[in-house]
Amino acid sequence: MKKDQHGLKRTMTARHIMMMALGGAIGAGLFKGSSSAVDMAGPSVILAYLIGGIILLFVMQGLAEMAVQNKEARTFRDLVQNSIGKFPAFFLDWIYWKMWVLNIAAEAVVAAIFLQYWLPDYPVWLLTLIVAVLVTAVNLFSVKAFAETEYWLALIKISVIILFILAGVVLLLVSFGDHTAPGFSNLTAHGGFFPNGAGGLVTAMLVVIYSYGGTEIIGVTLAETKNPEKVVPKAVRSTLTRIIAFYLFPFFIIVSLIPWNEVNSSAVSPFVLVFQLIGIPGADHVMNAVILLAIISSMNSGLYGSSRVLYTQALDGRISKRFAWLSKRQVPVVAILVCTSFLYVGVLISLFIGSKTFDYLMGSLGYTVLFIWLIIAFAHLKSRKVQPDKGTYYVKAFPVTTWLAIIALLLILIGVIWTTSIVITGVTLTIYLVIIGAFFIKKRKNRL
């Protein structure tokens, strides 16, 4: 089996990393965050996800080109450090790690809540433990086992979303029994397409950016991907079209079928509501199972991404070498176990703020995805000056598309700061200041 020079096996193929990106992006942000996004923007949520998808496309094209130019890169830091310096690379690594460990903490609690739907007599902490053990075991076994598991989990999600889209189209256009096809009247019948104005659209962008976050995990798979300079661009192209489609079409169906102001008031997911409308027996159980798999899939990707950040940091001597220890299967066991510990942090947080755990963490995570995309975009612009050879992934619209992405992200950031809770903004800023302080402390000790 081919390995990179540091010991990680190159066992992942284009289909693996494509499904991993889908698994990371199509998770709780879609199935649980959908209600919040619709409540903020109304029918214009469709436009919000279209704008977010275009920005994602531009950012990921830049990431793909950098991967082609840096064939020996293992993770984000290797891609951006040569072009924009040590501090942005350090900051990117650690906010990416922070994003995933907080995400798996939030989603662990959500997964337990969905399990309680079938097991109401079991406490949340016990069900969270079961989920944590399952996700940890998959990641500890082998990279190939992880990639295959993530592939099939993502495939299940995608299949159900396609079924959802087909069922939604039938409900929109065909009347049967007690159901009257609404057509597209709900898009404008309840306060117009922008019921909450431009402010609602801007506020929803934080949920949108969070929802799309996870796609950039492709940049963490470099050390374990066969022929990354060929596979990564291919995976980026195929993944983006699917992610945009799997968000735009479902949201279009949700706000067309159900009045937008009734979506968030329902006790069940809008996905369950649509299946109930078509009269599918046991729709609540089917969708509960799918949403649970979606969350576990996203946790799977998050644990992979966060553990690889620790591994490469340790390999370069930036943190303890213990995090670089590999099992016989070439899996970074210590790094995975440390990241897994944050699953239990989610349980502790839920003791204080209960079901609001996900909503609070989602706000901070949205900020982080914004900064990750901005750093990648700036690095791509600079990389074209450092390495004028455009390689095999040259897109004629570069660097205009990257500039457009940066301008759009900065405008969204200003809007998000203006409309987001000061508590969420303050907590996120504090975490960032800790990361910045750690960089300068290490620099003073000549460890960077």
Short mmCIF file of C-alpha atoms in Angstrom, two decimals:
data_model
loop_
_atom_site.label_atom_id
_atom_site.label_comp_id
_atom_site.label_asym_id
_atom_site.label_seq_id
_atom_site.Cartn_x
_atom_site.Cartn_y
_atom_site.Cartn_z
CA MET A 1 0.00 0.00 0.00
CA LYS A 2 1.43 3.35 -1.01
CA LYS A 3 2.16 5.75 1.85
CA ASP A 4 3.17 9.36 2.06
CA GLN A 5 6.58 10.14 3.55
CA HIS A 6 5.07 10.59 7.01
CA GLY A 7 3.40 7.17 7.30
CA LEU A 8 -0.24 7.84 6.47
CA LYS A 9 -1.64 5.45 3.87
CA ARG A 10 -2.87 6.90 0.57
CA THR A 11 -6.02 4.78 0.41
CA MET A 12 -8.71 7.34 -0.43
CA THR A 13 -10.00 7.79 -3.97
CA ALA A 14 -12.09 10.46 -5.69
CA ARG A 15 -15.36 8.77 -4.72
CA HIS A 16 -14.26 8.63 -1.06
CA ILE A 17 -13.35 12.30 -0.70
CA MET A 18 -16.36 13.41 -2.77
CA MET A 19 -18.69 11.56 -0.40
CA MET A 20 -16.71 12.80 2.61
CA ALA A 21 -17.25 16.41 1.49
CA LEU A 22 -20.94 15.66 0.97
CA GLY A 23 -21.06 13.98 4.37
CA GLY A 24 -19.49 16.99 6.03
CA ALA A 25 -21.75 19.53 4.34
CA ILE A 26 -25.08 17.64 4.23
CA GLY A 27 -25.68 17.16 7.93
CA ALA A 28 -27.41 18.94 10.79
CA GLY A 29 -27.04 22.25 8.91
CA LEU A 30 -29.52 21.00 6.32
CA PHE A 31 -31.83 18.80 8.34
CA LYS A 32 -31.88 20.80 11.60
CA GLY A 33 -30.76 24.24 10.42
CA SER A 34 -33.32 24.37 7.61
CA SER A 35 -36.14 25.54 9.88
CA SER A 36 -34.02 28.39 11.30
CA ALA A 37 -32.90 29.56 7.85
CA VAL A 38 -36.48 29.63 6.51
CA ASP A 39 -37.68 31.48 9.63
CA MET A 40 -35.02 34.18 9.07
CA ALA A 41 -35.31 34.73 5.32
CA GLY A 42 -38.66 33.27 4.26
CA PRO A 43 -38.79 32.16 0.60
CA SER A 44 -35.67 34.25 -0.14
CA VAL A 45 -33.72 31.49 1.63
CA ILE A 46 -33.46 29.99 -1.87
CA LEU A 47 -31.49 33.06 -2.98
CA ALA A 48 -29.33 32.87 0.17
CA TYR A 49 -28.30 29.28 -0.60
CA LEU A 50 -27.66 30.15 -4.26
CA ILE A 51 -25.34 33.01 -3.26
CA GLY A 52 -23.59 30.80 -0.72
CA GLY A 53 -23.18 28.03 -3.30
CA ILE A 54 -21.58 30.37 -5.84
CA ILE A 55 -19.14 31.67 -3.22
CA LEU A 56 -18.31 28.10 -2.24
CA LEU A 57 -17.68 27.24 -5.88
CA PHE A 58 -15.18 30.09 -6.28
CA VAL A 59 -13.35 29.29 -3.01
CA MET A 60 -13.10 25.57 -3.72
CA GLN A 61 -11.79 26.15 -7.24
CA GLY A 62 -8.95 28.11 -5.68
CA LEU A 63 -8.34 25.29 -3.21
CA ALA A 64 -8.18 22.79 -6.06
CA GLU A 65 -5.62 24.87 -7.96
CA MET A 66 -3.41 25.15 -4.87
CA ALA A 67 -3.61 21.37 -4.44
CA VAL A 68 -2.37 20.93 -8.01
CA GLN A 69 0.52 23.32 -7.38
CA ASN A 70 1.50 21.71 -4.06
CA LYS A 71 1.60 17.97 -4.70
CA GLU A 72 3.31 17.23 -1.36
CA ALA A 73 0.82 19.14 0.77
CA ARG A 74 -0.83 17.21 3.60
CA THR A 75 -3.34 19.73 4.95
CA PHE A 76 -4.45 23.36 4.81
CA ARG A 77 -1.31 24.74 6.44
CA ASP A 78 0.88 23.21 3.75
CA LEU A 79 -1.31 24.77 1.07
CA VAL A 80 -1.34 28.33 2.41
CA GLN A 81 1.85 28.85 4.43
CA ASN A 82 4.18 29.40 1.49
CA SER A 83 1.97 32.11 0.04
CA ILE A 84 0.57 34.02 3.04
CA GLY A 85 2.89 33.15 5.93
CA LYS A 86 3.02 31.28 9.21
CA PHE A 87 0.46 33.23 11.22
CA PRO A 88 -2.52 32.84 8.81
CA ALA A 89 -1.58 29.17 8.33
CA PHE A 90 -1.45 28.62 12.11
CA PHE A 91 -4.74 30.48 12.59
CA LEU A 92 -6.42 28.50 9.79
CA ASP A 93 -5.32 25.15 11.20
CA TRP A 94 -6.61 25.88 14.68
CA ILE A 95 -9.92 27.54 13.79
CA TYR A 96 -10.56 24.59 11.47
CA TRP A 97 -9.86 22.24 14.36
CA LYS A 98 -12.08 24.36 16.63
CA MET A 99 -14.87 24.24 14.05
CA TRP A 100 -14.99 20.48 13.90
CA VAL A 101 -14.60 19.68 17.61
CA LEU A 102 -17.40 22.12 18.46
CA ASN A 103 -19.48 20.71 15.65
CA ILE A 104 -19.15 17.10 16.78
CA ALA A 105 -19.97 18.23 20.33
CA ALA A 106 -23.17 19.89 19.15
CA GLU A 107 -24.14 17.05 16.86
CA ALA A 108 -23.51 14.41 19.51
CA VAL A 109 -26.29 15.91 21.61
CA VAL A 110 -28.57 16.25 18.58
CA ALA A 111 -27.95 12.60 17.64
CA ALA A 112 -28.89 11.52 21.17
CA ILE A 113 -32.12 13.52 20.98
CA PHE A 114 -33.08 11.78 17.74
CA LEU A 115 -32.27 8.39 19.30
CA GLN A 116 -34.56 9.25 22.20
CA TYR A 117 -37.43 9.33 19.71
CA TRP A 118 -37.23 5.52 19.76
CA LEU A 119 -35.66 5.07 23.20
CA PRO A 120 -37.42 7.60 25.45
CA ASP A 121 -36.49 5.77 28.66
CA TYR A 122 -32.74 6.13 28.09
CA PRO A 123 -30.92 9.32 29.23
CA VAL A 124 -29.23 11.61 26.71
CA TRP A 125 -25.78 11.07 28.20
CA LEU A 126 -25.97 7.30 27.66
CA LEU A 127 -27.17 7.62 24.06
CA THR A 128 -24.45 10.21 23.39
CA LEU A 129 -21.91 7.74 24.73
CA ILE A 130 -23.16 5.04 22.33
CA VAL A 131 -22.86 7.43 19.38
CA ALA A 132 -19.39 8.55 20.52
CA VAL A 133 -18.11 5.00 20.82
CA LEU A 134 -19.49 4.09 17.38
CA VAL A 135 -17.94 7.10 15.62
CA THR A 136 -14.62 6.65 17.46
CA ALA A 137 -14.42 2.95 16.59
CA VAL A 138 -14.95 3.61 12.88
CA ASN A 139 -12.19 6.24 12.85
CA LEU A 140 -9.77 4.10 14.88
CA PHE A 141 -10.10 0.97 12.78
CA SER A 142 -8.52 2.15 9.52
CA VAL A 143 -8.64 5.02 7.06
CA LYS A 144 -10.17 2.76 4.42
CA ALA A 145 -12.89 1.59 6.82
CA PHE A 146 -13.65 5.20 7.71
CA ALA A 147 -13.79 6.25 4.06
CA GLU A 148 -16.05 3.33 3.10
CA THR A 149 -18.38 3.98 6.05
CA GLU A 150 -18.60 7.67 5.18
CA TYR A 151 -19.20 6.80 1.53
CA TRP A 152 -22.25 4.65 2.30
CA LEU A 153 -23.66 6.99 4.95
CA ALA A 154 -23.46 9.89 2.51
CA LEU A 155 -24.99 7.76 -0.23
CA ILE A 156 -28.00 6.98 1.98
CA LYS A 157 -28.51 10.68 2.72
CA ILE A 158 -28.26 11.63 -0.92
CA SER A 159 -30.72 8.93 -1.98
CA VAL A 160 -33.31 10.15 0.50
CA ILE A 161 -32.82 13.78 -0.56
CA ILE A 162 -33.43 12.75 -4.18
CA LEU A 163 -36.58 10.92 -3.07
CA PHE A 164 -37.61 14.04 -1.15
CA ILE A 165 -37.16 16.21 -4.26
CA LEU A 166 -39.20 13.84 -6.44
CA ALA A 167 -41.98 13.60 -3.83
CA GLY A 168 -41.98 17.39 -3.47
CA VAL A 169 -42.39 17.97 -7.20
CA VAL A 170 -45.40 15.62 -7.24
CA LEU A 171 -46.97 17.42 -4.27
CA LEU A 172 -46.41 20.82 -5.87
CA LEU A 173 -47.98 19.97 -9.22
CA VAL A 174 -50.44 17.10 -8.65
CA SER A 175 -53.65 17.11 -6.58
CA PHE A 176 -54.87 13.81 -5.13
CA GLY A 177 -57.21 12.73 -2.32
CA ASP A 178 -57.40 15.50 0.26
CA HIS A 179 -54.26 17.17 -1.08
CA THR A 180 -54.54 20.23 -3.32
CA ALA A 181 -51.42 21.10 -5.30
CA PRO A 182 -50.36 24.64 -4.21
CA GLY A 183 -48.13 25.29 -7.21
CA PHE A 184 -45.79 28.18 -6.39
CA SER A 185 -48.23 30.51 -4.63
CA ASN A 186 -46.55 30.13 -1.22
CA LEU A 187 -43.42 31.83 -2.56
CA THR A 188 -45.15 35.21 -2.46
CA ALA A 189 -48.46 34.72 -0.57
CA HIS A 190 -47.23 35.36 2.97
CA GLY A 191 -45.49 38.71 3.00
CA GLY A 192 -43.75 38.36 -0.35
CA PHE A 193 -40.51 36.70 -1.41
CA PHE A 194 -38.56 38.86 1.10
CA PRO A 195 -40.96 38.90 4.09
CA ASN A 196 -38.21 40.00 6.51
CA GLY A 197 -36.49 42.29 4.03
CA ALA A 198 -32.80 42.32 3.13
CA GLY A 199 -31.93 41.98 6.82
CA GLY A 200 -33.57 38.56 6.95
CA LEU A 201 -31.54 37.42 3.96
CA VAL A 202 -28.28 38.63 5.54
CA THR A 203 -29.09 37.01 8.89
CA ALA A 204 -29.79 33.69 7.17
CA MET A 205 -26.36 33.81 5.49
CA LEU A 206 -24.73 32.74 8.77
CA VAL A 207 -26.81 29.54 8.73
CA VAL A 208 -26.11 29.14 4.99
CA ILE A 209 -22.34 29.44 5.40
CA TYR A 210 -22.43 27.06 8.36
CA SER A 211 -24.50 24.58 6.33
CA TYR A 212 -22.02 24.55 3.45
CA GLY A 213 -19.08 24.34 5.85
CA GLY A 214 -17.41 20.94 5.78
CA THR A 215 -16.89 20.84 2.03
CA GLU A 216 -13.38 22.21 2.50
CA ILE A 217 -12.46 18.97 4.32
CA ILE A 218 -11.14 17.94 0.90
CA GLY A 219 -8.08 20.01 1.80
CA VAL A 220 -7.38 17.79 4.83
CA THR A 221 -7.43 14.54 2.85
CA LEU A 222 -4.33 15.36 0.80
CA ALA A 223 -1.93 13.09 2.71
CA GLU A 224 -4.25 10.08 2.40
CA THR A 225 -5.48 10.52 -1.17
CA LYS A 226 -4.12 8.70 -4.19
CA ASN A 227 -2.74 11.17 -6.78
CA PRO A 228 -4.19 14.25 -4.99
CA GLU A 229 -3.16 16.62 -7.80
CA LYS A 230 -5.61 14.78 -10.09
CA VAL A 231 -8.20 13.55 -7.62
CA VAL A 232 -8.84 16.80 -5.66
CA PRO A 233 -9.83 18.97 -8.68
CA LYS A 234 -12.10 16.18 -9.92
CA ALA A 235 -13.70 15.80 -6.50
CA VAL A 236 -14.20 19.58 -6.17
CA ARG A 237 -16.02 19.82 -9.49
CA SER A 238 -18.34 16.88 -8.87
CA THR A 239 -18.97 17.67 -5.20
CA LEU A 240 -19.95 21.30 -5.63
CA THR A 241 -22.67 20.66 -8.17
CA ARG A 242 -24.20 18.03 -5.91
CA ILE A 243 -24.04 20.11 -2.74
CA ILE A 244 -25.64 23.15 -4.37
CA ALA A 245 -28.36 20.98 -5.93
CA PHE A 246 -29.05 19.11 -2.68
CA TYR A 247 -29.62 22.41 -0.86
CA LEU A 248 -31.37 24.56 -3.48
CA PHE A 249 -33.98 22.04 -4.61
CA PRO A 250 -35.05 20.90 -1.11
CA PHE A 251 -35.40 24.49 0.11
CA PHE A 252 -37.33 25.46 -3.01
CA ILE A 253 -39.75 22.59 -2.33
CA ILE A 254 -40.07 23.36 1.40
CA VAL A 255 -40.99 27.06 0.97
CA SER A 256 -43.23 26.28 -2.02
CA LEU A 257 -45.21 23.53 -0.26
CA ILE A 258 -45.38 24.94 3.26
CA PRO A 259 -46.04 28.60 4.20
CA TRP A 260 -42.63 29.84 5.40
CA ASN A 261 -44.06 31.20 8.67
CA GLU A 262 -45.33 27.72 9.64
CA VAL A 263 -42.07 25.83 9.06
CA ASN A 264 -40.30 26.74 12.31
CA SER A 265 -43.45 26.38 14.43
CA SER A 266 -43.71 22.67 13.62
CA ALA A 267 -42.32 20.18 16.12
CA VAL A 268 -40.87 18.03 13.32
CA SER A 269 -38.38 18.67 10.54
CA PRO A 270 -39.77 20.17 7.31
CA PHE A 271 -38.48 17.04 5.60
CA VAL A 272 -40.82 14.94 7.73
CA LEU A 273 -43.70 17.33 6.98
CA VAL A 274 -43.31 16.81 3.24
CA PHE A 275 -43.28 13.01 3.56
CA GLN A 276 -46.36 13.17 5.77
CA LEU A 277 -48.16 15.25 3.14
CA ILE A 278 -47.66 12.57 0.51
CA GLY A 279 -49.08 9.96 2.92
CA ILE A 280 -46.08 7.65 3.26
CA PRO A 281 -46.67 5.29 6.23
CA GLY A 282 -44.07 5.67 8.98
CA ALA A 283 -42.61 8.83 7.41
CA ASP A 284 -41.60 10.17 10.82
CA HIS A 285 -39.56 7.05 11.60
CA VAL A 286 -37.95 6.94 8.15
CA MET A 287 -36.86 10.58 8.28
CA ASN A 288 -35.77 10.34 11.91
CA ALA A 289 -33.45 7.49 10.89
CA VAL A 290 -32.11 9.42 7.89
CA ILE A 291 -31.47 12.56 9.94
CA LEU A 292 -29.70 10.47 12.58
CA LEU A 293 -27.47 8.91 9.90
CA ALA A 294 -26.82 12.38 8.46
CA ILE A 295 -25.62 13.65 11.81
CA ILE A 296 -23.41 10.61 12.45
CA SER A 297 -21.97 11.01 8.96
CA SER A 298 -21.13 14.67 9.65
CA MET A 299 -19.58 13.73 13.00
CA ASN A 300 -17.54 11.08 11.20
CA SER A 301 -16.10 13.68 8.82
CA GLY A 302 -15.52 16.12 11.67
CA LEU A 303 -13.57 13.65 13.76
CA TYR A 304 -11.43 12.80 10.75
CA GLY A 305 -10.68 16.44 9.92
CA SER A 306 -9.93 17.56 13.48
CA SER A 307 -7.69 14.58 14.28
CA ARG A 308 -5.60 15.13 11.13
CA VAL A 309 -4.98 18.74 12.15
CA LEU A 310 -3.56 17.54 15.49
CA TYR A 311 -1.54 14.84 13.75
CA THR A 312 0.21 17.20 11.32
CA GLN A 313 0.80 19.80 14.06
CA ALA A 314 2.51 17.12 16.17
CA LEU A 315 4.48 15.82 13.21
CA ASP A 316 5.97 19.27 12.71
CA GLY A 317 6.85 19.63 16.39
CA ARG A 318 4.25 22.32 17.11
CA ILE A 319 2.53 20.23 19.78
CA SER A 320 3.48 17.05 21.65
CA LYS A 321 4.79 14.22 19.47
CA ARG A 322 2.31 11.91 21.20
CA PHE A 323 -0.39 13.21 18.83
CA ALA A 324 1.62 11.89 15.88
CA TRP A 325 1.65 8.30 17.12
CA LEU A 326 0.20 5.90 14.53
CA SER A 327 -1.33 2.49 15.13
CA LYS A 328 -0.36 -0.56 13.09
CA ARG A 329 -3.08 0.47 10.66
CA GLN A 330 -1.47 3.93 10.29
CA VAL A 331 -4.25 5.69 12.18
CA PRO A 332 -3.44 8.65 14.54
CA VAL A 333 -5.02 7.09 17.63
CA VAL A 334 -4.10 9.71 20.27
CA ALA A 335 -5.25 12.59 18.07
CA ILE A 336 -8.58 10.85 17.44
CA LEU A 337 -9.16 10.11 21.14
CA VAL A 338 -8.43 13.72 22.15
CA CYS A 339 -10.89 15.02 19.55
CA THR A 340 -13.45 12.43 20.63
CA SER A 341 -13.32 13.84 24.16
CA PHE A 342 -15.17 16.90 22.89
CA LEU A 343 -18.20 14.71 22.27
CA TYR A 344 -18.63 14.69 26.03
CA VAL A 345 -18.17 18.46 26.19
CA GLY A 346 -21.40 18.62 24.20
CA VAL A 347 -23.15 16.66 26.94
CA LEU A 348 -21.87 19.05 29.64
CA ILE A 349 -22.94 22.13 27.67
CA SER A 350 -26.40 20.65 27.15
CA LEU A 351 -26.83 20.38 30.92
CA PHE A 352 -26.81 24.19 31.10
CA ILE A 353 -28.52 25.35 27.88
CA GLY A 354 -30.42 22.20 26.85
CA SER A 355 -31.83 22.04 23.33
CA LYS A 356 -30.35 25.46 22.50
CA THR A 357 -26.86 23.89 22.44
CA PHE A 358 -26.93 23.43 18.69
CA ASP A 359 -28.23 26.95 17.95
CA TYR A 360 -25.53 28.66 20.03
CA LEU A 361 -22.71 26.56 18.64
CA MET A 362 -24.02 26.99 15.08
CA GLY A 363 -23.57 30.76 15.35
CA SER A 364 -19.92 30.46 16.36
CA LEU A 365 -19.31 27.80 13.72
CA GLY A 366 -20.76 30.06 11.01
CA TYR A 367 -18.19 32.73 11.86
CA THR A 368 -15.42 30.14 11.66
CA VAL A 369 -16.44 28.86 8.23
CA LEU A 370 -16.45 32.47 6.98
CA PHE A 371 -12.86 32.99 8.15
CA ILE A 372 -11.70 29.64 6.77
CA TRP A 373 -13.05 30.50 3.32
CA LEU A 374 -11.53 34.00 3.47
CA ILE A 375 -8.07 32.68 4.33
CA ILE A 376 -8.22 30.05 1.57
CA ALA A 377 -9.28 32.71 -0.95
CA PHE A 378 -6.53 35.16 0.07
CA ALA A 379 -3.98 32.33 -0.05
CA HIS A 380 -5.08 31.43 -3.55
CA LEU A 381 -4.61 35.01 -4.76
CA LYS A 382 -1.13 35.18 -3.25
CA SER A 383 -0.20 31.72 -4.53
CA ARG A 384 -0.63 32.92 -8.09
CA LYS A 385 2.13 35.48 -7.47
CA VAL A 386 4.40 33.05 -5.64
CA GLN A 387 3.82 30.29 -8.22
CA PRO A 388 2.97 31.87 -11.56
CA ASP A 389 2.79 28.40 -13.17
CA LYS A 390 -0.96 27.85 -13.31
CA GLY A 391 -0.69 24.08 -13.54
CA THR A 392 -3.37 21.82 -14.98
CA TYR A 393 -6.31 23.33 -13.12
CA TYR A 394 -6.22 26.80 -14.61
CA VAL A 395 -9.62 28.51 -14.84
CA LYS A 396 -9.77 31.51 -17.17
CA ALA A 397 -11.93 33.48 -14.72
CA PHE A 398 -9.19 33.37 -12.06
CA PRO A 399 -8.45 35.57 -10.16
CA VAL A 400 -11.68 37.51 -10.74
CA THR A 401 -13.81 34.75 -9.18
CA THR A 402 -11.60 34.64 -6.09
CA TRP A 403 -11.85 38.42 -5.68
CA LEU A 404 -15.63 38.21 -5.99
CA ALA A 405 -15.68 35.52 -3.29
CA ILE A 406 -13.57 37.67 -0.94
CA ILE A 407 -15.73 40.78 -1.44
CA ALA A 408 -18.92 38.76 -0.91
CA LEU A 409 -17.55 37.07 2.23
CA LEU A 410 -16.44 40.39 3.74
CA LEU A 411 -19.88 41.91 3.11
CA ILE A 412 -21.55 38.87 4.67
CA LEU A 413 -19.18 39.10 7.67
CA ILE A 414 -20.16 42.75 8.26
CA GLY A 415 -23.84 41.85 7.98
CA VAL A 416 -23.48 38.87 10.30
CA ILE A 417 -21.66 40.92 12.96
CA TRP A 418 -24.47 43.48 12.78
CA THR A 419 -27.29 40.95 13.12
CA THR A 420 -25.84 38.18 15.33
CA SER A 421 -26.18 37.92 19.11
CA ILE A 422 -23.38 39.77 20.90
CA VAL A 423 -22.90 36.72 23.15
CA ILE A 424 -22.11 34.45 20.18
CA THR A 425 -19.85 37.09 18.64
CA GLY A 426 -18.07 37.68 21.97
CA VAL A 427 -17.45 33.99 22.68
CA THR A 428 -16.13 33.44 19.15
CA LEU A 429 -13.83 36.49 19.40
CA THR A 430 -12.48 35.20 22.72
CA ILE A 431 -11.60 31.83 21.17
CA TYR A 432 -9.84 33.60 18.29
CA LEU A 433 -7.85 35.79 20.68
CA VAL A 434 -6.69 32.68 22.56
CA ILE A 435 -5.47 31.14 19.27
CA ILE A 436 -3.68 34.38 18.30
CA GLY A 437 -2.08 34.60 21.76
CA ALA A 438 -0.87 30.99 21.48
CA PHE A 439 0.83 31.80 18.17
CA PHE A 440 2.85 34.70 19.57
CA ILE A 441 3.77 32.77 22.72
CA LYS A 442 5.13 29.94 20.58
CA LYS A 443 6.87 32.42 18.32
CA ARG A 444 8.61 33.98 21.31
CA LYS A 445 9.80 30.53 22.32
CA ASN A 446 11.12 30.00 18.77
CA ARG A 447 8.84 27.04 18.21
CA LEU A 448 7.33 28.42 15.00
#
